[in-house]
XYZ file of C-alpha atoms in Angstrom:
690
model
C -26.002 -9.937 12.910
C -25.181 -13.732 13.217
C -21.951 -12.835 11.625
C -21.115 -10.410 14.479
C -21.964 -13.044 16.673
C -19.390 -15.422 15.895
C -17.195 -12.397 15.152
C -17.277 -11.761 18.372
C -17.490 -15.090 19.886
C -14.314 -15.954 17.638
C -12.044 -13.019 19.539
C -13.901 -13.825 22.787
C -12.482 -17.340 22.287
C -8.965 -16.205 21.304
C -8.814 -13.849 24.419
C -9.732 -16.690 26.390
C -7.018 -18.553 25.578
C -4.528 -15.961 25.402
C -4.904 -14.621 28.669
C -4.560 -17.639 30.377
C -1.587 -19.050 28.673
C -0.061 -15.488 29.810
C -1.595 -16.271 33.152
C 0.019 -19.652 33.190
C 3.079 -17.745 31.496
C 3.012 -15.705 34.960
C 2.553 -17.841 37.391
C 5.157 -20.200 36.267
C 7.874 -17.712 36.137
C 7.053 -16.446 39.638
C 7.008 -20.103 40.664
C 10.271 -20.077 39.116
C 11.452 -17.056 40.955
C 10.260 -18.342 44.139
C 12.104 -21.671 43.502
C 15.135 -19.809 42.809
C 15.080 -18.474 46.516
C 14.686 -14.813 45.609
C 12.056 -14.344 48.711
C 9.835 -12.008 46.243
C 9.553 -13.149 42.914
C 11.267 -10.727 40.554
C 8.816 -10.963 38.050
C 5.813 -10.092 40.715
C 3.097 -7.872 38.873
C -0.084 -8.304 41.011
C -2.139 -5.916 38.884
C -0.833 -7.405 35.816
C -2.553 -10.573 37.272
C -5.392 -9.728 38.068
C -5.912 -8.120 34.756
C -5.857 -11.342 33.130
C -7.559 -12.992 35.533
C -10.453 -10.540 35.066
C -9.752 -10.627 31.013
C -10.198 -14.550 31.807
C -13.254 -14.941 33.459
C -14.944 -12.206 31.139
C -13.769 -13.650 27.713
C -15.112 -16.841 28.570
C -18.374 -15.618 30.324
C -19.465 -13.174 27.621
C -18.424 -16.424 25.176
C -20.926 -18.555 26.837
C -23.424 -15.569 27.044
C -23.259 -15.576 23.262
C -23.223 -19.403 22.802
C -26.164 -20.301 24.743
C -29.297 -20.110 22.716
C -32.804 -18.970 23.876
C -34.771 -21.443 25.295
C -36.418 -23.863 23.068
C -39.260 -26.318 24.228
C -39.516 -27.327 26.956
C -36.998 -30.184 26.734
C -35.205 -29.364 30.593
C -33.825 -33.115 30.813
C -32.098 -32.001 27.755
C -30.787 -28.508 29.008
C -30.096 -30.798 32.309
C -27.797 -32.866 30.107
C -26.121 -29.963 27.970
C -25.571 -28.673 31.290
C -23.635 -32.082 33.134
C -22.235 -33.425 29.995
C -20.350 -29.952 28.949
C -19.238 -28.742 31.839
C -20.182 -30.619 34.846
C -18.024 -33.142 34.080
C -15.166 -30.852 33.922
C -14.820 -31.776 37.669
C -14.649 -34.936 37.451
C -11.898 -34.322 35.267
C -10.377 -31.715 37.593
C -10.162 -35.081 40.026
C -9.038 -36.993 37.812
C -5.894 -34.813 36.904
C -4.772 -33.778 40.521
C -5.097 -37.569 41.384
C -2.431 -38.173 38.539
C -0.395 -35.688 39.697
C -1.203 -37.097 43.363
C 0.168 -40.465 41.874
C 3.149 -39.165 39.985
C 4.962 -37.216 43.005
C 4.367 -40.129 45.061
C 5.613 -42.503 42.576
C 8.942 -39.860 41.761
C 8.646 -39.035 45.244
C 9.968 -35.134 44.117
C 7.812 -32.228 44.706
C 6.863 -30.634 41.282
C 5.934 -27.309 42.178
C 5.761 -26.061 38.599
C 3.037 -29.139 37.686
C 1.616 -28.169 40.535
C 1.118 -24.565 39.172
C 0.181 -26.206 36.117
C -2.555 -28.629 37.183
C -3.990 -25.578 39.012
C -4.258 -23.732 36.512
C -6.377 -26.342 34.470
C -8.253 -27.033 37.302
C -8.871 -22.982 37.442
C -9.856 -22.831 33.551
C -12.170 -25.941 34.056
C -13.564 -24.382 36.978
C -14.499 -20.710 35.136
C -15.662 -22.495 32.147
C -18.338 -24.691 34.411
C -19.139 -21.674 35.970
C -19.837 -20.069 32.594
C -21.540 -22.721 31.211
C -24.015 -23.530 34.560
C -24.453 -19.810 35.026
C -25.825 -18.970 31.913
C -27.973 -22.277 31.438
C -29.501 -21.311 35.136
C -30.486 -18.058 33.792
C -32.543 -19.181 30.796
C -34.173 -21.923 33.230
C -34.966 -19.080 35.713
C -36.208 -16.695 33.272
C -38.286 -19.536 32.161
C -42.370 -18.076 32.117
C -40.702 -14.649 32.972
C -42.267 -11.354 34.037
C -40.766 -7.740 33.156
C -39.787 -7.262 36.982
C -38.088 -10.846 36.859
C -36.479 -9.990 33.664
C -35.203 -6.540 35.494
C -34.110 -8.274 38.906
C -31.915 -10.611 36.606
C -29.797 -7.748 34.201
C -29.227 -5.844 38.036
C -27.646 -9.007 38.913
C -25.462 -9.978 36.175
C -24.458 -6.323 36.285
C -23.577 -6.374 40.189
C -21.797 -9.533 39.564
C -19.341 -8.138 36.862
C -18.957 -5.343 39.422
C -17.402 -7.724 41.810
C -14.495 -8.077 39.113
C -13.469 -4.614 40.030
C -12.432 -5.542 43.488
C -10.394 -8.721 41.738
C -9.297 -5.918 38.910
C -7.636 -3.211 41.824
C -6.238 -5.948 44.248
C -9.490 -5.213 47.019
C -9.716 -8.294 49.521
C -13.378 -8.525 49.399
C -13.168 -10.540 53.304
C -12.485 -6.556 54.330
C -15.346 -5.177 56.439
C -16.177 -2.754 54.106
C -17.218 -5.249 51.416
C -18.998 -7.809 53.532
C -22.282 -6.516 54.142
C -22.767 -5.839 49.991
C -21.307 -9.406 49.429
C -23.862 -10.366 52.115
C -26.812 -8.601 50.054
C -25.708 -10.354 47.129
C -25.935 -13.228 48.710
C -29.717 -12.552 49.885
C -30.309 -11.352 46.253
C -28.873 -14.823 44.610
C -31.732 -16.670 47.089
C -34.348 -14.770 46.052
C -33.553 -15.344 42.206
C -33.375 -19.107 42.966
C -36.890 -18.829 44.300
C -37.900 -18.895 40.238
C -38.161 -22.824 39.461
C -41.552 -22.572 37.049
C -39.600 -24.739 35.160
C -39.276 -27.762 37.444
C -43.500 -28.247 37.685
C -43.317 -28.931 33.997
C -41.469 -32.038 34.663
C -43.129 -35.298 34.580
C -42.512 -37.960 37.290
C -39.910 -39.888 35.133
C -38.084 -36.413 33.785
C -37.598 -35.505 37.611
C -36.459 -38.987 38.247
C -34.236 -37.883 35.834
C -33.311 -34.251 36.790
C -32.299 -35.821 40.611
C -29.685 -37.692 38.954
C -28.493 -35.063 37.119
C -28.788 -32.293 39.877
C -26.961 -34.397 42.309
C -24.259 -34.653 39.451
C -23.834 -31.237 38.944
C -24.217 -30.687 42.702
C -21.024 -32.732 43.512
C -19.305 -30.749 40.382
C -19.853 -27.929 42.794
C -18.660 -29.693 45.987
C -15.471 -30.685 44.187
C -14.535 -27.527 42.711
C -15.152 -25.800 46.082
C -12.989 -28.408 48.049
C -9.914 -28.456 45.880
C -9.761 -25.008 45.540
C -10.164 -24.307 49.292
C -7.896 -27.802 49.890
C -5.287 -25.555 47.693
C -5.624 -22.187 49.599
C -3.457 -23.672 52.376
C -0.898 -24.620 49.817
C 1.884 -21.727 50.370
C 3.580 -22.872 47.466
C 1.132 -21.247 45.077
C 1.329 -17.942 43.970
C -1.934 -17.088 43.144
C -5.271 -18.278 45.350
C -8.279 -18.180 43.204
C -10.368 -17.896 46.572
C -9.876 -14.449 46.885
C -11.788 -13.871 43.466
C -15.082 -12.460 44.988
C -16.394 -13.020 41.457
C -16.034 -16.197 41.373
C -17.400 -17.366 44.865
C -20.612 -15.533 44.339
C -21.043 -17.123 40.749
C -20.256 -20.360 42.663
C -22.828 -19.498 45.390
C -25.287 -18.874 42.541
C -25.079 -21.939 40.775
C -24.677 -24.372 43.815
C -27.737 -22.814 45.794
C -29.999 -22.730 42.324
C -28.685 -26.679 41.697
C -29.595 -28.067 45.261
C -32.843 -25.367 45.093
C -33.959 -27.390 41.817
C -32.997 -30.631 43.580
C -34.915 -30.283 46.220
C -37.989 -28.590 44.644
C -37.534 -31.629 42.398
C -37.229 -34.094 45.288
C -40.157 -32.738 47.536
C -42.484 -32.429 44.648
C -41.745 -35.959 43.069
C -44.541 -38.025 45.521
C -46.880 -35.370 43.550
C -46.175 -35.415 40.440
C -48.845 -38.219 39.371
C -51.638 -36.605 40.156
C -50.264 -33.975 38.407
C -49.558 -35.784 35.479
C -52.930 -37.049 35.165
C -55.007 -33.894 35.150
C -52.649 -32.452 32.914
C -53.594 -35.723 30.672
C -57.460 -35.162 31.584
C -57.293 -31.762 30.568
C -55.194 -32.425 26.965
C -57.330 -35.127 26.520
C -60.589 -33.168 27.396
C -59.128 -30.559 24.779
C -58.281 -33.117 22.420
C -62.087 -34.102 22.269
C -63.107 -30.657 22.041
C -60.879 -30.445 19.121
C -62.093 -33.297 17.240
C -64.228 -31.735 15.034
C -61.527 -28.756 13.953
C -59.572 -31.705 14.063
C -61.979 -33.659 11.285
C -61.675 -36.585 12.997
C -64.556 -39.263 13.042
C -66.890 -41.053 15.150
C -64.582 -44.048 15.692
C -61.926 -41.951 16.634
C -63.660 -39.792 19.212
C -64.502 -43.406 20.612
C -61.035 -44.537 20.261
C -59.732 -41.535 22.278
C -62.738 -41.580 24.923
C -62.166 -45.011 26.082
C -58.060 -44.420 25.978
C -59.124 -41.291 28.028
C -61.525 -42.728 30.699
C -58.975 -45.877 31.128
C -56.386 -43.802 31.950
C -57.818 -41.405 33.891
C -59.841 -44.297 36.352
C -56.691 -46.705 36.203
C -59.575 -49.132 35.397
C -57.990 -52.736 35.373
C -60.886 -53.782 32.433
C -63.274 -52.256 30.029
C -64.914 -52.135 27.077
C -67.323 -49.985 25.018
C -70.657 -50.759 23.074
C -71.216 -49.025 20.334
C -75.262 -48.764 19.742
C -76.373 -49.776 15.498
C -80.084 -50.103 15.339
C -80.448 -50.228 18.688
C -78.251 -53.115 19.415
C -75.111 -52.994 20.913
C -71.403 -54.122 19.534
C -67.992 -54.540 21.180
C -65.936 -52.181 19.241
C -63.047 -52.130 22.294
C -61.890 -54.487 25.025
C -59.270 -54.488 27.865
C -59.083 -57.728 29.682
C -62.260 -58.787 29.779
C -63.505 -61.242 27.533
C -66.379 -62.147 25.577
C -67.970 -64.758 28.187
C -67.371 -62.157 31.309
C -68.831 -59.363 29.479
C -72.009 -61.917 28.313
C -72.517 -62.583 31.561
C -72.065 -59.309 33.327
C -74.794 -57.643 30.592
C -77.036 -60.407 31.372
C -77.192 -59.462 35.104
C -77.412 -55.761 34.243
C -80.447 -56.693 32.248
C -81.690 -58.734 34.964
C -81.566 -55.448 37.629
C -82.954 -53.468 34.748
C -79.366 -51.820 34.539
C -78.773 -50.923 31.163
C -77.959 -48.075 28.634
C -78.027 -46.085 32.374
C -75.559 -43.760 34.009
C -74.402 -46.226 37.166
C -72.127 -46.933 39.520
C -71.359 -49.960 41.823
C -68.192 -49.464 44.082
C -68.943 -52.871 45.880
C -69.562 -55.832 43.447
C -68.877 -57.943 46.293
C -71.801 -57.154 48.205
C -73.863 -57.610 45.094
C -75.299 -61.875 45.391
C -75.359 -61.235 41.511
C -72.146 -60.145 40.644
C -70.983 -62.274 44.015
C -71.811 -65.603 41.650
C -70.100 -64.462 38.845
C -67.114 -64.890 40.082
C -65.265 -62.064 38.299
C -62.141 -60.533 39.718
C -63.528 -56.688 39.961
C -65.000 -55.535 42.941
C -66.122 -51.363 40.746
C -67.891 -50.704 38.390
C -68.854 -47.387 36.498
C -71.315 -47.454 33.244
C -71.088 -44.664 31.442
C -73.617 -44.313 28.415
C -72.700 -41.751 25.512
C -76.399 -40.160 24.488
C -78.868 -37.147 23.929
C -81.996 -36.684 25.151
C -83.109 -38.651 22.017
C -80.456 -40.633 20.602
C -77.995 -43.269 22.427
C -74.566 -43.595 20.576
C -72.717 -45.801 22.894
C -72.102 -47.066 26.470
C -68.691 -47.371 28.098
C -67.985 -49.961 31.115
C -65.265 -49.416 33.322
C -64.053 -52.105 36.250
C -61.382 -52.046 38.870
C -60.097 -54.757 40.845
C -60.823 -52.573 44.251
C -63.631 -51.290 46.291
C -64.535 -47.821 45.949
C -62.545 -47.314 42.904
C -64.509 -44.721 41.290
C -64.413 -41.965 43.640
C -66.676 -39.412 43.562
C -63.915 -36.620 41.816
C -62.930 -39.859 39.335
C -66.630 -40.137 38.282
C -66.471 -36.471 37.414
C -63.807 -36.312 35.128
C -65.215 -39.545 33.483
C -68.906 -37.959 33.494
C -66.973 -34.846 31.608
C -65.515 -36.627 29.163
C -68.669 -38.987 28.362
C -70.476 -35.207 28.091
C -68.060 -34.086 26.007
C -67.973 -37.059 23.929
C -71.695 -37.143 23.410
C -71.085 -33.072 22.249
C -68.632 -34.211 19.758
C -70.186 -37.422 18.071
C -73.685 -34.795 18.112
C -71.363 -31.910 16.384
C -69.690 -34.005 13.925
C -73.243 -35.520 12.973
C -74.429 -32.137 12.442
C -71.288 -31.258 10.553
C -71.628 -34.547 8.469
C -75.951 -33.627 7.960
C -74.730 -30.302 6.609
C -71.997 -31.587 4.240
C -74.186 -34.125 3.199
C -77.198 -31.331 2.775
C -74.656 -29.069 0.959
C -73.583 -31.680 -1.562
C -77.562 -32.768 -1.782
C -77.779 -29.023 -2.999
C -75.260 -28.950 -5.126
C -76.247 -31.868 -6.988
C -80.059 -30.349 -7.141
C -78.536 -27.354 -8.246
C -76.871 -29.083 -11.126
C -80.092 -30.940 -11.673
C -81.833 -28.033 -11.675
C -79.391 -26.801 -14.423
C -80.084 -29.810 -16.437
C -84.225 -30.052 -15.953
C -83.882 -26.059 -17.342
C -81.786 -26.935 -20.546
C -83.648 -29.995 -21.360
C -87.016 -28.225 -21.696
C -86.571 -25.835 -24.985
C -86.250 -22.049 -24.565
C -87.590 -21.025 -27.529
C -90.517 -22.756 -30.109
C -90.007 -22.271 -34.026
C -92.217 -19.509 -34.828
C -94.442 -20.012 -37.571
C -97.514 -18.401 -39.467
C -99.451 -21.551 -39.005
C -99.344 -21.509 -35.669
C -98.504 -19.467 -32.135
C -97.555 -21.220 -28.961
C -97.150 -20.141 -25.645
C -95.434 -22.248 -22.698
C -95.412 -22.004 -18.782
C -93.113 -24.618 -17.236
C -92.706 -24.116 -12.891
C -91.234 -27.006 -10.410
C -92.882 -27.516 -7.009
C -89.331 -27.959 -5.806
C -85.602 -27.312 -6.488
C -86.235 -30.542 -9.792
C -89.175 -31.381 -11.157
C -90.915 -34.112 -13.450
C -92.317 -32.202 -15.924
C -90.755 -32.187 -19.874
C -91.808 -30.785 -23.049
C -89.934 -30.738 -25.971
C -90.308 -30.373 -29.573
C -88.879 -31.622 -33.085
C -89.491 -30.327 -36.543
C -89.844 -33.260 -38.483
C -90.265 -31.706 -42.114
C -90.756 -28.200 -43.385
C -94.726 -28.455 -42.591
C -94.587 -31.191 -39.825
C -92.905 -30.844 -36.571
C -93.405 -33.363 -33.027
C -94.411 -32.000 -29.856
C -94.153 -34.262 -26.641
C -94.937 -33.146 -23.289
C -94.806 -35.723 -20.145
C -94.912 -36.081 -16.412
C -91.883 -38.465 -14.359
C -93.077 -39.756 -11.763
C -91.262 -38.515 -8.552
C -89.138 -35.324 -8.141
C -85.144 -34.555 -7.922
C -81.914 -36.031 -9.456
C -83.795 -39.548 -10.346
C -86.599 -37.437 -12.064
C -83.776 -35.299 -13.710
C -82.085 -38.415 -14.989
C -85.549 -40.040 -16.455
C -85.990 -36.913 -18.364
C -82.865 -36.988 -19.920
C -83.386 -40.323 -20.746
C -86.884 -39.493 -22.017
C -85.644 -36.964 -23.962
C -82.993 -39.169 -25.643
C -85.790 -41.234 -26.680
C -87.709 -38.916 -27.817
C -85.152 -37.320 -30.417
C -83.919 -41.035 -31.279
C -87.320 -42.256 -32.309
C -89.010 -39.390 -33.748
C -85.588 -39.179 -36.499
C -87.256 -42.455 -37.774
C -90.585 -40.381 -38.101
C -92.875 -42.896 -36.877
C -96.297 -42.503 -35.656
C -97.373 -41.210 -32.245
C -99.042 -44.767 -31.098
C -95.663 -46.816 -32.750
C -93.553 -43.998 -30.462
C -95.201 -44.601 -27.116
C -94.529 -48.429 -27.938
C -91.131 -47.834 -28.743
C -90.383 -45.932 -25.996
C -92.323 -48.053 -23.195
C -89.670 -50.874 -24.760
C -87.137 -48.610 -24.151
C -88.090 -47.370 -20.718
C -88.588 -50.940 -19.489
C -84.951 -51.422 -20.078
C -83.561 -48.839 -17.455
C -86.285 -46.944 -15.296
C -86.839 -48.540 -11.984
C -90.207 -50.870 -10.738
C -91.591 -48.021 -8.919
C -90.700 -45.557 -11.533
C -92.859 -44.665 -15.030
C -93.543 -41.568 -17.236
C -97.051 -40.467 -18.108
C -96.359 -38.865 -21.943
C -98.391 -37.503 -25.075
C -97.028 -36.603 -28.284
C -98.658 -34.547 -31.177
C -97.607 -34.702 -34.840
C -99.014 -31.307 -36.375
C -99.237 -30.978 -40.105
C -99.328 -27.715 -41.256
C -100.051 -28.306 -44.670
C -102.937 -31.097 -44.051
C -103.880 -28.724 -41.341
C -104.773 -31.875 -39.175
C -102.937 -33.645 -35.929
C -102.002 -36.629 -34.914
C -101.732 -37.939 -31.046
C -101.298 -41.062 -29.460
C -101.283 -40.327 -25.179
C -99.158 -42.565 -22.653
C -101.493 -41.992 -19.575
C -101.227 -38.360 -19.617
C -104.123 -35.643 -18.886
C -106.278 -35.066 -21.347
C -105.957 -32.651 -23.797
C -108.245 -29.721 -23.528
C -109.594 -28.520 -27.030
C -111.781 -25.649 -28.579
C -112.895 -26.297 -32.244
C -114.023 -22.478 -33.599
C -116.085 -23.970 -35.927
C -117.739 -25.524 -33.896
C -117.389 -22.987 -31.000
C -116.999 -25.999 -28.539
C -114.193 -26.710 -25.846
C -114.170 -30.360 -24.850
C -111.699 -32.847 -23.649
C -109.872 -35.709 -25.909
C -111.117 -38.504 -23.711
C -108.479 -41.277 -25.497
C -107.217 -44.236 -23.954
C -103.566 -44.851 -22.977
C -100.957 -46.194 -20.132
C -97.783 -44.707 -18.837
C -94.393 -45.646 -19.809
C -92.595 -48.429 -18.155
C -96.048 -49.732 -16.305
C -96.365 -52.562 -18.300
C -93.146 -53.584 -19.420
C -94.634 -56.337 -21.773
C -94.495 -54.863 -25.655
C -97.640 -56.835 -26.962
C -99.693 -56.285 -23.589
C -98.510 -52.786 -23.573
C -99.513 -52.111 -27.464
C -103.206 -52.902 -26.139
C -103.313 -49.394 -24.180
C -102.179 -47.278 -26.443
C -104.787 -45.425 -29.109
C -103.779 -42.998 -31.575
C -106.533 -40.005 -32.773
C -106.154 -38.121 -36.039
C -107.934 -34.567 -35.899
C -108.373 -32.167 -38.709
C -107.857 -28.475 -37.422
C -110.141 -25.138 -38.288
C -107.823 -21.804 -38.131
C -108.364 -20.265 -34.658
C -108.529 -23.892 -32.523
C -106.731 -23.335 -29.299
C -105.221 -26.751 -28.218
C -103.914 -26.524 -24.554
C -101.561 -29.627 -23.602
C -100.372 -29.706 -19.323
C -99.468 -31.753 -16.752
C -101.419 -32.874 -13.578
C -99.882 -30.187 -11.483
C -102.943 -27.748 -13.540
C -105.859 -29.357 -12.374
C -104.783 -30.914 -9.736
C -103.910 -27.624 -8.104
C -105.336 -27.386 -4.685
C -106.607 -23.955 -3.026
C -106.185 -23.397 0.858
C -109.288 -25.073 1.559
C -108.162 -28.937 -0.155
C -110.206 -27.891 -3.416
C -109.504 -28.767 -6.563
C -108.841 -26.938 -9.363
C -110.591 -29.451 -11.897
C -110.752 -29.722 -15.629
C -114.304 -28.459 -15.757
C -112.534 -25.111 -14.224
C -109.530 -25.366 -16.650
C -112.326 -25.867 -19.455
C -114.170 -23.008 -18.354
C -111.504 -20.868 -18.551
C -110.721 -22.017 -22.395
C -114.003 -20.949 -23.104
C -113.548 -17.135 -21.679
C -110.219 -17.290 -23.696
C -110.256 -19.036 -26.420
C -110.474 -15.386 -28.644
C -107.444 -14.108 -27.317
C -103.358 -14.498 -28.247
C -102.007 -17.818 -27.122
C -99.731 -16.367 -24.770
C -103.085 -13.923 -23.399
C -105.036 -17.546 -23.131
C -101.829 -18.857 -20.858
C -101.622 -15.582 -18.756
C -105.060 -15.935 -18.204
C -105.340 -20.001 -17.421
C -101.883 -19.484 -14.925
C -103.212 -16.483 -13.118
C -106.707 -18.162 -12.556
C -105.080 -21.207 -11.268
C -102.445 -19.137 -8.628
C -106.219 -17.209 -7.494
C -107.190 -20.253 -6.665
C -104.477 -21.882 -4.756
C -102.879 -18.941 -3.311
C -99.359 -17.339 -3.406
C -96.608 -19.610 -3.507
C -98.919 -22.335 -3.278
C -97.811 -24.882 -5.797
C -97.555 -28.456 -4.848
C -97.182 -30.006 -7.844
C -95.149 -29.017 -11.052
C -97.003 -26.870 -13.289
C -96.697 -27.333 -17.170
C -99.144 -25.459 -19.725
C -98.262 -25.635 -23.645
C -100.968 -23.494 -25.242
C -100.879 -23.694 -29.028
C -103.388 -21.665 -31.390
C -104.078 -22.396 -35.120
C -103.641 -19.463 -36.774
C -105.784 -18.837 -40.045
C -104.400 -20.152 -43.795
C -101.762 -17.756 -45.252
C -101.991 -16.663 -48.683
C -98.123 -17.391 -49.556
C -97.687 -21.114 -48.517
């Protein structure tokens, strides 16, 4: 398509040049014959000159039609400058050329008719070039924001205008009464088209000022060409009179009328341009505030936009903006006012009990307090940025004239502040939402960490059976348990509860797991482990955090276990030999509470106990015994002890399920207020093969 267009433009340019040269040769030959005294020029072929005329005009206009791109953007001043610099200036060149000719013949004191024909033909070419360029640039602007009706109207105008070339081609006189009505209708048609000047409304005050200069220069170009050719039409020495070409007359009528209409509309709309520009700027600023969230702007950027927009909308001569941090105002934006003036105004407003509220005063001079301050401003507007619960900031605007804040201006300012309030609230909600999402993601990771810390399975052994249960009250709890096979017949089991919940609890659990596996590699006794663990945790736990724990080392061969308690829940035990259920009430203090190793050692006791086949040990966290019923009653150690009495003969799994089901029945469904961890260990009878 582009190649076809380029070829067509080349062909049209070639056709235009050739036809113009042939027309020049024809004119010069006829002028020479006329000068030779032959009366009627021997080479006069009117139809030939008309044909060359039409071919030249059509070639230039079609070339410009293809050369002129579609309207891009709203740089209308650029289009006007393009028209003047590439076509309008042709009129001034034609004047210069004719003046040079006149100076030359005056100097030589001889008439050079052939030279006059050359000048006339060059000016004819410049005229057609100017008209074609202006014609299609005006078409672009005329069809700005077009509709179907306007497009059809323009297409018919082009068609009818082109049809007038037939009058020239067949040498009809367009001034004949036969064609005058048609030409008059075309004139009205042109007037109708020239009313489409929507592009002028998009010019700013400065652009309209510039457009008046350019349009005036283009109008002058039209006048120069019209004046030149109508003056030359009386020259009897000329072979061709181009004022007889109706097409050029109508094209000039359209170009000149549209230029004049655009000039007048720009001129008369100039005084109101600033008002529409301000309204447009207000709407644009309002739109920017509305889009602040989608554009990912911060609160500071929104306040920047607010201060800038309100100052422009109100034409304030001074202003400052207070952002509220911890109920205290902090000045973040200042315009033409110093700190002492702000301080004096703020004191006065507080004395009048006017602060952080919507306030308009259009006559500060009548207020004794403001008059004593001797400030240069006479109007003041205070616009808080606040919701029903939260005050974000306060905007102060000052003007040096009375009545500076009229009703419409105040409405615009309040619209800005309302939109800013909404934007700030939405930004905060988005920020909180993102924070919550990040927190959820961190909790998700912490949950995964916690789940990975607690073992999924215990080693199966013929000496004992173990069943575990653990549920967190929140996404990440503080309970943990673990085991370590010390030797073929010895296993260490630890249970604990980290103070606090969430990500920090998961982190401390990981620390405790590392300490457990690190220290127990040395196969130390439970009491020694607690001392070493307390020493290690004292260096990494926060002062407000601690961990309760119990460590059991079960020896299958010795059929006994020893344990130490660091502030953890008492161990519940069923002795099958005595058929008794009881708690091991041993001393112990939580890890990290006392950070002095010697003092802490005094609080740890170690106990050894021989177990019998059928004995049951229940290890748990406080979430079990401190579970609450809907009536706020505590589950308690007695009820747990009772449950073991009722179920000790069952398998470990069944004992666990019985206890958990009883706890759930006690608390009610979905009523877990604290993490619950339960380990049930049941010792089996001695195996014969061991």
